[in-house]
mmCIF file of C-alpha atoms in Angstrom:
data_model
loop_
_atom_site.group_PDB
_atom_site.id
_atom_site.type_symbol
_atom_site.label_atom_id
_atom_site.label_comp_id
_atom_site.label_asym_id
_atom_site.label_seq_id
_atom_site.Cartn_x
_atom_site.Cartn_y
_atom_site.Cartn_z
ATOM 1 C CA UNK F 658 -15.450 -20.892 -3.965
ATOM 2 C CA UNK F 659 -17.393 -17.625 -4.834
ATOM 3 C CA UNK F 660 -20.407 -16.937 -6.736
ATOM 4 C CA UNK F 661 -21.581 -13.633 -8.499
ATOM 5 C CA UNK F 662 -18.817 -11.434 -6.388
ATOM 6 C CA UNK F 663 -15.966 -9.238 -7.159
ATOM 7 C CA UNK F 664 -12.320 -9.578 -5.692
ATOM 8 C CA UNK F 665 -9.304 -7.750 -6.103
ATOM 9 C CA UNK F 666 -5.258 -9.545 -7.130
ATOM 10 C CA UNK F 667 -2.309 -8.870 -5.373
ATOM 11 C CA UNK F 668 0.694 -10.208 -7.092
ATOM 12 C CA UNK F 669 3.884 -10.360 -5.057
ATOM 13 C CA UNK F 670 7.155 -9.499 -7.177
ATOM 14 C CA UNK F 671 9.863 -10.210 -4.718
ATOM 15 C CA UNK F 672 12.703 -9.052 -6.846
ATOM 16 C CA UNK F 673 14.644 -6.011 -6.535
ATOM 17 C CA UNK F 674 18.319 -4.565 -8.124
ATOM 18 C CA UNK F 675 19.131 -3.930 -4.930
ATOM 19 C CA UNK F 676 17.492 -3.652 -1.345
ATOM 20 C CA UNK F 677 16.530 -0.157 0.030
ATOM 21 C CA UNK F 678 18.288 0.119 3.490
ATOM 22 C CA UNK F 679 15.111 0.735 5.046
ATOM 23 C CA UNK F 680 12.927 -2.223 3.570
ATOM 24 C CA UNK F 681 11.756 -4.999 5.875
ATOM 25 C CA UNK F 682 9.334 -6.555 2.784
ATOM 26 C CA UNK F 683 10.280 -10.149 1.704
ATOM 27 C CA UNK F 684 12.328 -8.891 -0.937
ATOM 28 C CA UNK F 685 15.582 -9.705 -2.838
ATOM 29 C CA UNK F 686 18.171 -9.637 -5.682
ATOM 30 C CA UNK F 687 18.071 -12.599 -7.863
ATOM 31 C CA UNK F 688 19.443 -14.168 -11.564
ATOM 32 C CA UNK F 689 17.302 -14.399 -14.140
ATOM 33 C CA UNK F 690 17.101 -17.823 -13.949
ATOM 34 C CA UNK F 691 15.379 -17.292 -10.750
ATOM 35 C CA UNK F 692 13.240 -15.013 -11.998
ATOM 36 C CA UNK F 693 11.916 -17.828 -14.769
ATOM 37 C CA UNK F 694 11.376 -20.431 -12.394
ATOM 38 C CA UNK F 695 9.528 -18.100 -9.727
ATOM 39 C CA UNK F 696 7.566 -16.421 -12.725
ATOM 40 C CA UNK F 697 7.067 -20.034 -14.461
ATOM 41 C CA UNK F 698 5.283 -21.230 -10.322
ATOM 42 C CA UNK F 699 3.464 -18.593 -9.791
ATOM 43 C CA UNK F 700 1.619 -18.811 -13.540
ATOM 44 C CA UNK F 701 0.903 -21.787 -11.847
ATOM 45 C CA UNK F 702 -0.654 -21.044 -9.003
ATOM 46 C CA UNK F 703 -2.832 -18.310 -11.005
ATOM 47 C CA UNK F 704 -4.241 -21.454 -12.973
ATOM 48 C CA UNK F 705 -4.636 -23.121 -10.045
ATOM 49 C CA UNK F 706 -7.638 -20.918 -8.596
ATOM 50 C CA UNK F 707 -10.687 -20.925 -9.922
ATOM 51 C CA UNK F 708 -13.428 -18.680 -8.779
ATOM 52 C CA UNK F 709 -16.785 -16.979 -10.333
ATOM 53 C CA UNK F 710 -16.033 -13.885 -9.058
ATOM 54 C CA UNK F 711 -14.998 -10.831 -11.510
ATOM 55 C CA UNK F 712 -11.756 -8.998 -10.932
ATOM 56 C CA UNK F 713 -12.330 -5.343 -10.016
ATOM 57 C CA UNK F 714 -8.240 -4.299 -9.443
ATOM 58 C CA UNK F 715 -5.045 -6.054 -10.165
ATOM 59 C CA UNK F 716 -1.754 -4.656 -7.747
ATOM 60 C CA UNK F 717 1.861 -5.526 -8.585
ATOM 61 C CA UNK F 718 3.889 -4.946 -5.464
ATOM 62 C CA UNK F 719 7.408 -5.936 -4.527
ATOM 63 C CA UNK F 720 10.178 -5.526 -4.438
ATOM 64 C CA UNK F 721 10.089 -3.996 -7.402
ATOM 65 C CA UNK F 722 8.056 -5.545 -10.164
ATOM 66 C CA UNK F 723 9.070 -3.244 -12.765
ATOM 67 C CA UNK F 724 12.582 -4.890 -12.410
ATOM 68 C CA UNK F 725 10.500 -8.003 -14.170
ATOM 69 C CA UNK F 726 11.107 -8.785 -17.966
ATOM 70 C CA UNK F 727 8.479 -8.328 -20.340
ATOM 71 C CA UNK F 728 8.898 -11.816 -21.566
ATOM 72 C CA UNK F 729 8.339 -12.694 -17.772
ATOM 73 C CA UNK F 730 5.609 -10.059 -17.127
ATOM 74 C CA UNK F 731 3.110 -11.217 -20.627
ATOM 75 C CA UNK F 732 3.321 -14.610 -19.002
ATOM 76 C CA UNK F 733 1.817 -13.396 -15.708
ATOM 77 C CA UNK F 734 -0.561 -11.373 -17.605
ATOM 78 C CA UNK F 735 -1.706 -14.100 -20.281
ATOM 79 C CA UNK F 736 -2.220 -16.399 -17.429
ATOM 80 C CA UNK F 737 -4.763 -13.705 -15.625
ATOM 81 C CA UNK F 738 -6.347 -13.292 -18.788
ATOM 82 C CA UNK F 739 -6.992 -17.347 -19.543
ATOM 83 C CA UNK F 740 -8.189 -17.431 -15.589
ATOM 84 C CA UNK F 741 -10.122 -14.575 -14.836
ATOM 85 C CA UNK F 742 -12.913 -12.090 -16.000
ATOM 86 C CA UNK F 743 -12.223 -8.181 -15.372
ATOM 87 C CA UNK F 744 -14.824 -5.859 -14.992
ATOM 88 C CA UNK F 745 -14.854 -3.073 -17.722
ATOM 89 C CA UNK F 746 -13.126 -0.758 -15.707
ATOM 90 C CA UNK F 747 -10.474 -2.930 -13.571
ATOM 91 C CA UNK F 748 -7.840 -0.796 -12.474
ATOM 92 C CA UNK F 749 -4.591 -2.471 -13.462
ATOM 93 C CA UNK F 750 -1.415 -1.087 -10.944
ATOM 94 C CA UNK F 751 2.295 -1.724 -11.181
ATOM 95 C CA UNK F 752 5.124 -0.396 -8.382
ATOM 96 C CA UNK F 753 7.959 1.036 -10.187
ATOM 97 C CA UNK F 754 11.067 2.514 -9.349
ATOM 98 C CA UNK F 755 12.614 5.888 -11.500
ATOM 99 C CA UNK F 756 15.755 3.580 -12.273
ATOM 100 C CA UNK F 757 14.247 0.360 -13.584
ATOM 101 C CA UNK F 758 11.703 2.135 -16.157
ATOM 102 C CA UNK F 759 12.341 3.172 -19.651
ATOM 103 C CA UNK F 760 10.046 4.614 -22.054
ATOM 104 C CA UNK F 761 9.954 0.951 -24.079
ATOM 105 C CA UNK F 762 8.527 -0.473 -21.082
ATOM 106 C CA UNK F 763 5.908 2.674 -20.200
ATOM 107 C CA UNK F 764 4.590 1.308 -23.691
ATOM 108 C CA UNK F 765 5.040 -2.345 -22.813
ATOM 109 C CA UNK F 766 2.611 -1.767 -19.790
ATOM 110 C CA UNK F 767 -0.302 0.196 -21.702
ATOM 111 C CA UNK F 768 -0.331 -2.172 -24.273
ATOM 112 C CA UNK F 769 -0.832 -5.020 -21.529
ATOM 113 C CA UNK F 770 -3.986 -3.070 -19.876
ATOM 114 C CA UNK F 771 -2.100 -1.446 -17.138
ATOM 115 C CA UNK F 772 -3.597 1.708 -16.260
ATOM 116 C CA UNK F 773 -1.948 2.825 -12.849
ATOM 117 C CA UNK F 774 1.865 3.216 -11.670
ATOM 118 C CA UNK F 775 2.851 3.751 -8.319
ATOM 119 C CA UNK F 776 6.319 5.366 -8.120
ATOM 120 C CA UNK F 777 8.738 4.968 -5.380
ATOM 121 C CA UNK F 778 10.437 8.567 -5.472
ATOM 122 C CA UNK F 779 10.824 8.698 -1.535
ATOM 123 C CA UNK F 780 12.898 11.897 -1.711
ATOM 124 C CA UNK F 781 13.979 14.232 -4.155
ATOM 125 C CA UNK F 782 16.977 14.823 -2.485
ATOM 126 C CA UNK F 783 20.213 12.976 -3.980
ATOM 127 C CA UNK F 784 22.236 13.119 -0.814
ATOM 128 C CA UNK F 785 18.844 11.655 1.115
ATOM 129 C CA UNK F 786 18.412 8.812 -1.467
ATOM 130 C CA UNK F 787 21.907 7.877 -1.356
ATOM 131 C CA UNK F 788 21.700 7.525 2.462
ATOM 132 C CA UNK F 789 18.791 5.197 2.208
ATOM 133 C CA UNK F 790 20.303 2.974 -0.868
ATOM 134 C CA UNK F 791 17.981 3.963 -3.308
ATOM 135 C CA UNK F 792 19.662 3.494 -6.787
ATOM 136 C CA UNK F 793 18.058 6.982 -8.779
ATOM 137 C CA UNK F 794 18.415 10.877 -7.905
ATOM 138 C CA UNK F 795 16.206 13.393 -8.515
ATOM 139 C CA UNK F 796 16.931 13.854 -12.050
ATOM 140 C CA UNK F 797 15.532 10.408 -12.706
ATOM 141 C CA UNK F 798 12.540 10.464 -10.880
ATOM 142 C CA UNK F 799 11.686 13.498 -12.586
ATOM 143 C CA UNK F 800 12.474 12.473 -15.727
ATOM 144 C CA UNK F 801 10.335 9.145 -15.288
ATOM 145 C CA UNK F 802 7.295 10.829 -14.020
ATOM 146 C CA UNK F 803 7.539 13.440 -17.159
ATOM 147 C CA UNK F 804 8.058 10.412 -19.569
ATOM 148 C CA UNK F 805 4.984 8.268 -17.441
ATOM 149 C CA UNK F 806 2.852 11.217 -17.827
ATOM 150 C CA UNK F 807 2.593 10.911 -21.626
ATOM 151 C CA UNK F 808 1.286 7.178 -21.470
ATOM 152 C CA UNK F 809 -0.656 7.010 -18.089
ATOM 153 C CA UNK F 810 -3.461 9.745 -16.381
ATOM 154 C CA UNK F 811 -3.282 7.795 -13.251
ATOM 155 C CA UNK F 812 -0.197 8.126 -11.234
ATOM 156 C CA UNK F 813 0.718 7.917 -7.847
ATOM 157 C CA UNK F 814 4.153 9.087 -6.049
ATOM 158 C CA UNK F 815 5.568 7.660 -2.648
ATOM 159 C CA UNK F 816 7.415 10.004 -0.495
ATOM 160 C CA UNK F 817 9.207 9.410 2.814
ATOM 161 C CA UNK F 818 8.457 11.503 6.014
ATOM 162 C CA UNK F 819 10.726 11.807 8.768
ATOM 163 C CA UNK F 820 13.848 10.915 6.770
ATOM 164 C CA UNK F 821 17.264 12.746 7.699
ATOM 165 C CA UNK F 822 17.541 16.582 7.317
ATOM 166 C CA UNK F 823 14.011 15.896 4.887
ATOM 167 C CA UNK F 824 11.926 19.290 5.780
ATOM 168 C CA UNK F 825 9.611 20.615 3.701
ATOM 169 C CA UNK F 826 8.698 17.323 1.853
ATOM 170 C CA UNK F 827 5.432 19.400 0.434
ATOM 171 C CA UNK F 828 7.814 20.938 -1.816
ATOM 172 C CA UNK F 829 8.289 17.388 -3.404
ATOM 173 C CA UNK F 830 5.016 16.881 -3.459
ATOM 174 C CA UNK F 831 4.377 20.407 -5.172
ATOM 175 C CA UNK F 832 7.053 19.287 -7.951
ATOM 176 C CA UNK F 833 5.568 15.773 -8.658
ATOM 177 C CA UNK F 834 1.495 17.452 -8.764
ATOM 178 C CA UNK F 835 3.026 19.678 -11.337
ATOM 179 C CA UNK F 836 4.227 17.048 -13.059
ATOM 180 C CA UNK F 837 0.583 15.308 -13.500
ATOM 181 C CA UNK F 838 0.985 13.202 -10.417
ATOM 182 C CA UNK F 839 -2.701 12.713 -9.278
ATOM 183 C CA UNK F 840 -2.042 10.134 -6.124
ATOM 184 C CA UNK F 841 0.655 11.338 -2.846
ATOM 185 C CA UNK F 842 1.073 8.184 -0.621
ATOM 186 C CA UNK F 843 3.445 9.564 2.219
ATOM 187 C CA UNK F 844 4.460 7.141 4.978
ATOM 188 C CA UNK F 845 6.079 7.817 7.762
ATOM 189 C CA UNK F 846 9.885 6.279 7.762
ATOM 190 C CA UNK F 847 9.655 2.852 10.374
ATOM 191 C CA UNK F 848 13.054 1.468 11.282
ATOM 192 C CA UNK F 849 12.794 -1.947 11.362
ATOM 193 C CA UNK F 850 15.305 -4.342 12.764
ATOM 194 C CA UNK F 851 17.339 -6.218 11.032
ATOM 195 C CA UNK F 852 18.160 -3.687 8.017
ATOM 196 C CA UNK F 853 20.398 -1.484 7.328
ATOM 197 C CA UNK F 854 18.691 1.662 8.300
ATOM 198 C CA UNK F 855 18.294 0.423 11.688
ATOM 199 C CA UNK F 856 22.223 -0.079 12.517
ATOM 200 C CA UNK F 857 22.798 3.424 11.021
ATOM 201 C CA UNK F 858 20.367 4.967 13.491
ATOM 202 C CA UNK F 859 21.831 3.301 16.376
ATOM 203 C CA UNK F 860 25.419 4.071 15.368
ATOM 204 C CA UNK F 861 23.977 7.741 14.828
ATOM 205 C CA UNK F 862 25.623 7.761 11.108
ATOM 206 C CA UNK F 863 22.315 8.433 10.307
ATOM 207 C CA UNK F 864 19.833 10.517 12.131
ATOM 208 C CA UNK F 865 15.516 10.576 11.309
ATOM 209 C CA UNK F 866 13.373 13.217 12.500
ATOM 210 C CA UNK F 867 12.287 13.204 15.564
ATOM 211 C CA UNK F 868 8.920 12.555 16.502
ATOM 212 C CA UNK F 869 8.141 16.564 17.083
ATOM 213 C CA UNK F 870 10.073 17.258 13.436
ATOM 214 C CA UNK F 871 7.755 14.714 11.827
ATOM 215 C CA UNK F 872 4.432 15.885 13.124
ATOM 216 C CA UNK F 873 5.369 19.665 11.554
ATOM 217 C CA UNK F 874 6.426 17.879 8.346
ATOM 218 C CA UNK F 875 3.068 16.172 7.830
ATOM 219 C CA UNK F 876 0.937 18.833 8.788
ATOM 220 C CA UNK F 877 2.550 21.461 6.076
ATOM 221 C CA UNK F 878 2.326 18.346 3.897
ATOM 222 C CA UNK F 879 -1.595 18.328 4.723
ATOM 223 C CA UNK F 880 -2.429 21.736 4.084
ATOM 224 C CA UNK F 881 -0.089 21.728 1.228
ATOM 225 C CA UNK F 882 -2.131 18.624 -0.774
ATOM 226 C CA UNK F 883 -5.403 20.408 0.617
ATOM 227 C CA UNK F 884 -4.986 23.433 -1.204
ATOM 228 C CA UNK F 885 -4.412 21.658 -4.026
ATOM 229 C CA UNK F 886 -7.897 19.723 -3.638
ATOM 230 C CA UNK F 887 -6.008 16.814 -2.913
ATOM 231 C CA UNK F 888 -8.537 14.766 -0.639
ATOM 232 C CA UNK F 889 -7.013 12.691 2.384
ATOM 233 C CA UNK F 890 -9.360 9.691 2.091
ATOM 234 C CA UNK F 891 -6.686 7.780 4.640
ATOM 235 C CA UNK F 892 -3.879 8.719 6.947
ATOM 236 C CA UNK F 893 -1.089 8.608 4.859
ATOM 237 C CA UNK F 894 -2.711 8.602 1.232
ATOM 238 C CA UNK F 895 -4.265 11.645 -0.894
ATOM 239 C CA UNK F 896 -5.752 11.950 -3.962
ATOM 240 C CA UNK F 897 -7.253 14.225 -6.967
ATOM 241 C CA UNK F 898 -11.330 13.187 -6.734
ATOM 242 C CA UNK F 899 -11.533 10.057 -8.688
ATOM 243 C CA UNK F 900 -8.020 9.154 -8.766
ATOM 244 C CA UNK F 901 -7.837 7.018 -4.859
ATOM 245 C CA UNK F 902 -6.458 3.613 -4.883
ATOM 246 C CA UNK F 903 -9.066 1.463 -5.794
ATOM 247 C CA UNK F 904 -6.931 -1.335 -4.675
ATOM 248 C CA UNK F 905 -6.030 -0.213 -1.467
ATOM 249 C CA UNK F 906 -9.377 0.507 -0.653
ATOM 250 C CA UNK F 907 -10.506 -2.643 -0.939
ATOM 251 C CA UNK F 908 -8.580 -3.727 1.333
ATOM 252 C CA UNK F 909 -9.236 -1.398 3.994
ATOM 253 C CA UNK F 910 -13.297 -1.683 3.754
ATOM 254 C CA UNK F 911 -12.885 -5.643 3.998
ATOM 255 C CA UNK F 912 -13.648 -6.713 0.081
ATOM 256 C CA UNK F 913 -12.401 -10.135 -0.917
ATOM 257 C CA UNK F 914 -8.962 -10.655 -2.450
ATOM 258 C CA UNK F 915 -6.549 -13.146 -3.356
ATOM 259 C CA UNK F 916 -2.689 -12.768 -3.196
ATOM 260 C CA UNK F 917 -0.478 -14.838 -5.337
ATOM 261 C CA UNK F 918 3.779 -14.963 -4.977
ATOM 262 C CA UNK F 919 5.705 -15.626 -2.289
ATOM 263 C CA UNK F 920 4.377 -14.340 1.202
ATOM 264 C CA UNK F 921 0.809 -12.967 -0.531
ATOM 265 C CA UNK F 922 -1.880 -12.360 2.147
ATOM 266 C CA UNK F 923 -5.424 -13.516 0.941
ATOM 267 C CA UNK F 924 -8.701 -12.600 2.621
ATOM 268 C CA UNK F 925 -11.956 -14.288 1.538
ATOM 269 C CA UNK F 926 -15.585 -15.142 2.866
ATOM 270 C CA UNK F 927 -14.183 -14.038 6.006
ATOM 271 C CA UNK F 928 -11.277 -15.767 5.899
ATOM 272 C CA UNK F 929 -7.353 -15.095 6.000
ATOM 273 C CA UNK F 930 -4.285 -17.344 4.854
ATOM 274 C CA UNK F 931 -1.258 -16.361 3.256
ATOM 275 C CA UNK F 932 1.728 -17.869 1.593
ATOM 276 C CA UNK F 933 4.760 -18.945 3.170
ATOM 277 C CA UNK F 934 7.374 -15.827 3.350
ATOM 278 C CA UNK F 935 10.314 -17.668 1.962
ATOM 279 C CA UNK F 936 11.006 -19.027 -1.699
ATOM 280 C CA UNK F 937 11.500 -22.878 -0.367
ATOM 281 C CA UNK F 938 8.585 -23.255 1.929
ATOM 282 C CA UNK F 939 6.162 -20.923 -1.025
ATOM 283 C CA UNK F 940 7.735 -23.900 -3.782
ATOM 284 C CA UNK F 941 6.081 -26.291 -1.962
ATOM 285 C CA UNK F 942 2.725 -24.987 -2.075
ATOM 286 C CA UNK F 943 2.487 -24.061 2.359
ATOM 287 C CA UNK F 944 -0.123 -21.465 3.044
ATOM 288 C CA UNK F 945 -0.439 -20.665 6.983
ATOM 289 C CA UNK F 946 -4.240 -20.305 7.909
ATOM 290 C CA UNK F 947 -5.358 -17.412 10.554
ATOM 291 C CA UNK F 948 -7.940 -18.705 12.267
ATOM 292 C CA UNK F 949 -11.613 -17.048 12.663
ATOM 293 C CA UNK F 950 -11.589 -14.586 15.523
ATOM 294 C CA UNK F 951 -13.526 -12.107 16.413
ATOM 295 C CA UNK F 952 -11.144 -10.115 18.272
ATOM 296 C CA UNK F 953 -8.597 -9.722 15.642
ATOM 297 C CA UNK F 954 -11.268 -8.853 13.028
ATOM 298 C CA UNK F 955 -13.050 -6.203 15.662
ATOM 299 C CA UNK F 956 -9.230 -4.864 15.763
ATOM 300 C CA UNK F 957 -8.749 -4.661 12.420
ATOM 301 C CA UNK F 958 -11.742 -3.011 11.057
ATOM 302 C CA UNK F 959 -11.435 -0.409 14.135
ATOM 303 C CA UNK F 960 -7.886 0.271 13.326
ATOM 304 C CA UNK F 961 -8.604 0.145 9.234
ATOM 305 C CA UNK F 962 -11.775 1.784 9.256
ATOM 306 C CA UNK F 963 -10.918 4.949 11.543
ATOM 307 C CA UNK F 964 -7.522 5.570 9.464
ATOM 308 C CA UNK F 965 -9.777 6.180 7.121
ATOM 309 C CA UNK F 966 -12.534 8.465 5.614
ATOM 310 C CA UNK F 967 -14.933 5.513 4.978
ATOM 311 C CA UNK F 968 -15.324 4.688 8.409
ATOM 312 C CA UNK F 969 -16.831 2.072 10.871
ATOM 313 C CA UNK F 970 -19.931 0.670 10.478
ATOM 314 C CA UNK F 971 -21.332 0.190 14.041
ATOM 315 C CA UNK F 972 -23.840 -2.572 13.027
ATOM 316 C CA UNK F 973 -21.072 -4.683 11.539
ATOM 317 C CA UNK F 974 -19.455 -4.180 15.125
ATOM 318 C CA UNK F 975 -22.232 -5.330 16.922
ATOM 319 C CA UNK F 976 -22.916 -8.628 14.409
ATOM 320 C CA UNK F 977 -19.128 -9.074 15.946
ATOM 321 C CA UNK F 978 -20.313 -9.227 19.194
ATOM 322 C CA UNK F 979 -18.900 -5.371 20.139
ATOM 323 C CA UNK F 980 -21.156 -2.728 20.952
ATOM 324 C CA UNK F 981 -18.624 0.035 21.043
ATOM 325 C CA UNK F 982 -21.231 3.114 22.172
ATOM 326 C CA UNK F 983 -20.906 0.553 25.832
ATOM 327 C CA UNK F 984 -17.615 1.610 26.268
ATOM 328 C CA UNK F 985 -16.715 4.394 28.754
ATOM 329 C CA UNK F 986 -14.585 6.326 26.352
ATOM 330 C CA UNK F 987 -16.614 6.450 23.268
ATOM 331 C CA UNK F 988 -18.954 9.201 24.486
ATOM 332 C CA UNK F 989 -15.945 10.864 26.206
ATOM 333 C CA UNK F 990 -14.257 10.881 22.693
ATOM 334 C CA UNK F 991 -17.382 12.408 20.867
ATOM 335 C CA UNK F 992 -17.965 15.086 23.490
ATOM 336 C CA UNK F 993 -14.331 16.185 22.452
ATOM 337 C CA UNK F 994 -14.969 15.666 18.998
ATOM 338 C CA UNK F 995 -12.203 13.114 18.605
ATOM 339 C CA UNK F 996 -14.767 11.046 17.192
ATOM 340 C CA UNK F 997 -17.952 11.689 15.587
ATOM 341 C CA UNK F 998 -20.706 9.182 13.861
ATOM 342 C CA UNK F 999 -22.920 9.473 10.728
ATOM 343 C CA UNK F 1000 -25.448 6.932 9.647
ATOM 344 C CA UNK F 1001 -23.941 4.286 11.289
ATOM 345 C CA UNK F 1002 -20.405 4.649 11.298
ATOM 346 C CA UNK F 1003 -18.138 6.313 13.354
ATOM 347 C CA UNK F 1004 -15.245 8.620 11.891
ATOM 348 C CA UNK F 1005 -12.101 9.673 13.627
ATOM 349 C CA UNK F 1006 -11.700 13.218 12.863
ATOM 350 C CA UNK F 1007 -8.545 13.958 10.337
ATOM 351 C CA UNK F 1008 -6.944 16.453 13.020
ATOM 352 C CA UNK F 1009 -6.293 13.455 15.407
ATOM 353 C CA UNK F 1010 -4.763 11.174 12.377
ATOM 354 C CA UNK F 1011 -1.350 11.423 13.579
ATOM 355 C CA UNK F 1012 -3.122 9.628 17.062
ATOM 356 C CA UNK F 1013 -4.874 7.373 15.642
ATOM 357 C CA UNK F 1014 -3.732 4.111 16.978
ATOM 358 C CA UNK F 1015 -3.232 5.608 20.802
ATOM 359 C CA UNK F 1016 -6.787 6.694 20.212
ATOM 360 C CA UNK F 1017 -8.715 3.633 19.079
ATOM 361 C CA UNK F 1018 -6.193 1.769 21.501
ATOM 362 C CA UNK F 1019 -9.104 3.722 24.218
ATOM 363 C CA UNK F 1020 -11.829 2.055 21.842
ATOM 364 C CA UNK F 1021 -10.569 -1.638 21.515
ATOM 365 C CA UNK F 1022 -12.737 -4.327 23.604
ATOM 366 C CA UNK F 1023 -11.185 -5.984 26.531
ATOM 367 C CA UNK F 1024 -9.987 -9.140 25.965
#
């Protein structure tokens, strides 16, 4: 399928203890049993693909994959080691939660190769985390970053912006750096229907920040992670220089990858198809196919690209058929330095972030 190329693994871990209120991933509770049988179909599917191409970064994402036995998780691993060649420095990541990690496991995962944990804290607020049906407190978040710390240099923390009564999340942030986190991914909360979350906020038993609140909590977040030479190489992620999601950045500057589990999204050649987003129809082996066009993809890479530092290349535009310096707002948007370009890509300037996607919704070709 691929010759002489690198790609990047995304394994889906749908499993969780129990679901956050807030979650709309495909992700659920489940017996061990069906844990084996997923685990036993997706070694499977591993073996199934064959390519030439050398594996630059593996991601674990869920659900919560640390939730996985090990007897489950050397499977998975032995499988990617029979099927695939790394490069020397592949960077291995696992999402894990403060509540489903013990120090056994922390040396579980080194010994396998893993090299990079991405902790969902959220909050370090217990009344906040209680709210939102995580299952740890502060105490234990702390406690598992302390213990990761002694096993892993690379670690990243998630926090939660806009959450109730959650000001001053750069004081999280401040704790976890001085822990030895080296990676803040901060999202913005999105109330999604069909959870939890969303029937509290409508019955007003719980109450997010409003749009105002959240812009001030970000920005001290910002200059808080700045000061600490923490480098905001996208929107909502920042990192100590050398320490960025290798992973993640892949994805967003258009490198090939393949997804394996249940409702995995795959993009190579060009090309996008994913796995059905439902145990049943994944069992029986139905991937959905996107089909080639150019609008979505000029979409995309706008909307990727100018969330983050790397950019837009304006020749890869135009081999899309889009020469964006035609349309009436791009100079408009550089005379007010919304927008600025550098050999051969255009950048979105990191003050207008929190406008992004009203911004490049001015830049988009008609249809």
């Amino acid at each position: 399928m691929m010759k002489n190329k690198e790609i990047s693994i995304y394994i889906h871990i749908p499993f969780c203890e129990r679901k956050c209120d807030y979650c709309a991933f495909v992700s659920f509770c489940a017996s061990k049993n069906v844990q084996d049988e997923y685990v036993n179909f997706l070694v499977k599917e591993i073996e199934d693909f064959k390519t030439d191409a050398v594996v630059k970064t593996i991601y674990f994402g869920g659900g919560t994959p640390s939730v996985l036995s090990e007897e489950n998780l050397q499977k998975i691993f032995d499988a990617l080691n029979r099927n695939f060649k790394f490069k020397k420095n592949v960077e291995i990541t696992i999402e894990v939660n403060p509540n489903s990690l013990s120090e056994e496991k922390l040396k579980f995962y080194k010994g396998l190769g893993i090299n990079r944990l991405s902790i969902g804290v959220q909050s370090l607020n217990d009344e906040t985390l209680k709210k939102i049906g995580r299952l740890h407190n502060k105490e234990m978040a702390i406690n598992l970053v302390k213990k990761a710390s002694l096993y892993f240099d690379n670690i990243s923390a998630d926090l939660i912006l806009g959450l109730e009564n959650e000001k001053d999340v750069y004081k999280y942030a401040e704790i976890l750096i001085d822990l030895g986190v080296k990676h803040i991914s901060a999202y913005m909360l999105e109330v999604h229907k069909n959870t939890p979350i969303f029937d509290k906020v409508k019955n007003k038993t719980f109450l997010p920040l409003d749009d105002e609140e959240v812009a001030n909590e970000y920005k001290k977040l910002v200059e808080f992670l700045k000061s600490k030479d923490f480098n905001q190489y996208e929107i909502s992620n920042f990192a100590l220089k050398g320490y960025e999601s290798k992973h993640n950045l892949n994805y967003w500057t258009f490198g090939d990858y393949i997804g394996f589990g249940v409702s995995a999204h795959s993009y190579i050649s060009g090309k996008r198809f994913a796995n059905a987003d439902n145990l049943k129809d994944y069992y029986k082996k139905i991937v959905i196919q996107d089909e080639n066009n150019f609008q979505t993809e000029i979409e995309e890479r706008l909307f990727l690209g100018l969330r983050c530092e790397s950019g837009v290349d304006l020749k890869i535009l135009k081999k899309l058929g889009y020469d964006i310096t035609k349309n009436e707002n791009y100079e408009k948007f550089k005379k007010e330095n919304i927008i600025f370009e550098k050999n051969g890509k255009i950048f979105l300037n990191k003050e207008n972030y929190l406008v992004s996607d009203y911004i490049i919704s001015y830049l988009l070709p008609d249809d």
